[in-house]
XYZ file of C-alpha atoms in Angstrom:
265
model
C 0.104 -0.053 -0.091
C 2.731 2.524 0.751
C 4.083 1.931 -2.937
C 0.520 2.533 -4.097
C 0.249 5.852 -2.290
C 3.683 6.867 -3.515
C 2.596 6.298 -7.010
C -0.775 8.105 -6.571
C 0.906 11.010 -4.785
C 3.126 11.369 -7.605
C 0.775 11.392 -10.427
C -1.755 13.487 -8.351
C 0.929 16.267 -7.850
C 1.528 16.194 -11.649
C -1.934 16.585 -12.956
C -2.196 19.617 -10.450
C 0.996 21.049 -11.935
C -0.092 20.284 -15.609
C -0.630 23.065 -17.855
C -2.955 20.664 -20.231
C -4.890 19.664 -16.951
C -5.713 23.280 -15.962
C -6.469 24.323 -19.852
C -9.038 21.450 -19.960
C -10.517 22.647 -16.581
C -10.924 26.040 -17.697
C -12.285 25.111 -21.142
C -14.981 22.506 -19.297
C -15.920 25.007 -16.953
C -16.294 28.043 -19.802
C -18.348 25.678 -21.798
C -20.606 24.274 -18.988
C -21.256 27.948 -17.692
C -22.329 29.078 -21.014
C -24.396 26.192 -21.525
C -26.117 26.798 -18.121
C -26.390 30.652 -18.682
C -27.942 29.853 -22.422
C -30.591 27.224 -21.033
C -31.610 29.465 -18.000
C -31.941 32.617 -20.258
C -34.143 30.453 -22.440
C -36.403 29.351 -19.715
C -36.970 32.639 -18.513
C -37.549 33.996 -22.086
C -40.428 31.127 -22.654
C -41.864 31.666 -18.953
C -41.911 35.425 -19.922
C -44.094 34.726 -22.618
C -46.677 32.691 -20.305
C -45.280 29.204 -20.983
C -44.954 27.040 -18.063
C -41.267 26.637 -16.558
C -39.761 23.215 -17.024
C -38.778 21.186 -14.162
C -35.552 22.573 -12.737
C -34.227 18.823 -12.407
C -34.359 18.593 -16.133
C -31.775 21.190 -16.550
C -29.696 19.852 -14.046
C -29.737 16.401 -15.704
C -29.244 17.806 -19.024
C -26.120 19.362 -17.776
C -24.778 16.231 -16.119
C -25.379 14.484 -19.283
C -23.406 16.783 -21.585
C -20.819 16.855 -19.022
C -20.298 12.954 -19.165
C -20.647 13.071 -23.011
C -17.419 15.318 -23.021
C -15.466 12.439 -21.365
C -14.923 11.004 -24.845
C -12.319 13.602 -25.317
C -11.497 14.805 -21.846
C -10.783 11.021 -20.375
C -8.312 10.249 -23.525
C -6.501 13.848 -23.140
C -6.033 13.294 -19.233
C -4.799 9.621 -19.538
C -2.536 9.633 -22.684
C 0.635 10.818 -20.929
C 0.126 8.389 -17.857
C 2.140 5.513 -19.519
C 3.278 6.569 -22.844
C 5.291 9.539 -21.442
C 6.813 7.181 -19.146
C 7.741 4.757 -21.993
C 8.880 7.516 -24.739
C 11.275 9.033 -22.157
C 12.728 5.727 -20.702
C 11.361 6.072 -17.404
C 8.826 3.269 -17.413
C 11.655 0.741 -17.506
C 13.600 2.474 -14.445
C 10.159 2.543 -12.473
C 9.633 -1.105 -13.166
C 12.949 -2.050 -11.389
C 11.366 -0.590 -8.252
C 10.022 -3.266 -5.471
C 6.362 -2.875 -6.654
C 4.093 -4.895 -8.553
C 2.747 -3.853 -12.150
C -0.875 -3.596 -10.472
C 0.248 -1.359 -7.996
C 1.960 0.646 -10.444
C -1.014 0.925 -13.074
C -3.733 1.131 -10.294
C -1.757 4.196 -8.727
C -1.774 6.045 -11.948
C -5.503 5.459 -12.731
C -6.616 6.351 -9.205
C -4.630 9.714 -9.801
C -6.516 10.369 -13.001
C -9.996 9.228 -11.087
C -8.896 12.015 -8.462
C -8.493 14.582 -10.821
C -12.032 13.703 -12.596
C -13.475 13.750 -9.456
C -12.302 17.224 -8.983
C -13.675 18.258 -12.378
C -16.986 16.466 -11.614
C -16.959 18.232 -8.111
C -16.946 21.811 -10.171
C -20.259 21.027 -11.777
C -22.026 21.000 -8.314
C -21.727 25.021 -8.626
C -24.483 24.880 -11.285
C -26.870 22.752 -9.279
C -26.409 25.195 -5.902
C -27.241 27.937 -8.552
C -30.572 26.156 -9.362
C -31.405 25.529 -5.455
C -31.207 29.564 -5.198
C -32.835 29.954 -1.932
C -35.291 27.058 -2.085
C -33.613 23.658 -2.010
C -36.698 21.656 -2.483
C -38.239 23.723 -5.403
C -35.586 26.085 -6.853
C -37.634 27.504 -9.847
C -40.965 27.245 -7.827
C -42.334 25.014 -10.329
C -43.853 22.121 -8.118
C -41.026 20.022 -9.366
C -38.305 19.975 -6.688
C -34.879 18.736 -7.278
C -34.753 15.424 -5.163
C -31.531 15.038 -3.486
C -31.832 11.249 -3.914
C -31.851 11.232 -7.515
C -29.065 13.634 -7.892
C -27.059 11.351 -5.517
C -27.502 8.776 -7.905
C -26.786 10.875 -11.127
C -23.558 12.039 -9.507
C -22.726 8.366 -8.450
C -23.079 7.176 -11.970
C -21.142 9.942 -13.645
C -18.202 9.369 -11.150
C -18.356 5.552 -11.997
C -18.625 6.614 -15.819
C -15.699 8.946 -15.667
C -13.588 6.096 -13.778
C -14.467 3.750 -16.646
C -13.417 6.102 -19.698
C -10.421 6.654 -17.914
C -9.645 3.353 -17.504
C -10.443 2.337 -20.870
C -8.213 5.135 -22.241
C -5.330 4.077 -20.109
C -5.060 0.814 -22.077
C -3.868 2.849 -25.242
C -1.545 4.880 -23.354
C 0.281 1.605 -22.291
C 0.470 -0.033 -25.729
C 1.964 3.042 -27.389
C 4.738 5.766 -26.827
C 2.858 8.375 -28.881
C 0.642 10.479 -26.559
C -1.516 11.689 -29.572
C -1.970 7.884 -30.983
C -3.212 7.083 -27.548
C -5.660 10.147 -27.213
C -6.972 9.233 -30.642
C -7.320 5.577 -29.783
C -8.924 6.514 -26.475
C -11.493 9.016 -27.914
C -12.459 6.259 -30.578
C -12.811 3.626 -28.043
C -14.917 5.800 -25.636
C -17.014 6.992 -28.468
C -17.739 3.412 -29.741
C -19.009 2.646 -26.156
C -20.960 5.734 -26.108
C -22.653 4.756 -29.577
C -23.209 0.997 -28.465
C -26.784 1.351 -27.579
C -27.502 3.197 -30.902
C -25.788 0.590 -32.734
C -27.693 -2.166 -31.196
C -31.093 -0.623 -32.098
C -29.388 -0.630 -35.785
C -28.342 -4.220 -35.351
C -31.914 -5.175 -34.089
C -33.483 -4.045 -37.233
C -31.280 -6.054 -39.266
C -30.459 -9.435 -40.134
C -27.752 -9.934 -37.295
C -30.144 -11.053 -34.674
C -31.816 -9.956 -31.296
C -28.984 -11.367 -29.323
C -26.101 -9.641 -31.039
C -28.194 -6.311 -30.823
C -28.820 -6.897 -27.260
C -25.057 -7.506 -26.456
C -24.249 -4.386 -28.022
C -26.792 -2.321 -26.234
C -25.519 -3.834 -22.871
C -21.652 -3.285 -23.312
C -22.934 0.720 -24.040
C -22.233 3.331 -21.663
C -25.748 5.180 -22.209
C -27.312 2.023 -21.654
C -26.220 1.876 -18.204
C -26.196 5.612 -17.205
C -28.369 7.954 -19.058
C -31.187 5.345 -19.328
C -31.000 4.831 -15.381
C -28.565 6.442 -13.269
C -29.211 9.903 -14.763
C -32.663 9.296 -14.399
C -31.944 8.457 -10.556
C -32.792 4.747 -11.051
C -30.013 2.815 -9.057
C -29.686 -0.745 -9.996
C -26.902 -3.355 -9.134
C -26.278 -4.268 -12.490
C -25.423 -0.762 -13.679
C -23.009 -0.422 -10.814
C -21.616 -3.950 -11.577
C -21.194 -2.947 -15.134
C -19.136 0.223 -14.377
C -16.974 -1.770 -12.061
C -16.290 -4.785 -14.105
C -15.353 -2.425 -16.932
C -12.975 -0.749 -14.628
C -11.519 -3.893 -13.339
C -11.155 -5.693 -17.039
C -9.468 -2.396 -18.621
C -6.946 -2.254 -15.428
C -6.391 -5.827 -15.978
C -5.390 -5.349 -19.741
C -3.112 -2.575 -18.992
C -1.602 -4.408 -16.094
C -0.861 -7.117 -18.532
C 0.713 -4.829 -20.982
C 2.953 -3.307 -18.263
C 3.833 -6.809 -17.273
C 4.947 -7.530 -20.890
C 7.053 -4.694 -21.029
C 8.764 -5.361 -17.958
C 9.330 -8.899 -19.314
C 10.924 -7.635 -22.340
C 13.211 -5.129 -20.907
C 14.596 -7.828 -18.287
């Protein structure tokens, strides 16, 4: 555990000293702020014309959905250097000589990336707090209050969603020394997982078969988040999906790192 904490602490420190990480944070918060302002302004304009105000919960869910969607770009960018940079600079082989197992090395780096993602996710809470504007149970006085339990599930799902995209993206960082290649392959992989549910619907209407279509839908990120946890529905199978995806991805990454250790020895 001491070696795990040492790797974790080192990587967290690097994240909070990284220009790229701060650039991503700034750009993401500017985008989310503009989206929030534009949506609220649209709602205000509609209600001024006599239209009923939509539930505040709809706006908050929409913002969280947009946030996790952007992870198809952000997660690969945040993880692209974790292992590829070490390999390119020749420090990976040096680190592999230290008295720690491969999984400690990989998990320590993953937890650091997940920690930074958690920081980004926590920043979005400011928009929810603004929606609560004095009345925590009905921020827009619409009779449709934000349910704290629903948003706990939604944020728990978003946290697991981010961890999954980070773990998947790390596989490519371990496979290549080129950070841009790692980022591109990570973007492609996460985007495929995001669109898997839609692909399953396409397959269902074709000659491939319902079993393949259902299997394709089940590996999709949206199937286990947007359709369930984002709506406040907590299911054991969704939690198991994210945990399994993280575990399998880290296992694959550990195997790749172990292969490099074997080759260098």
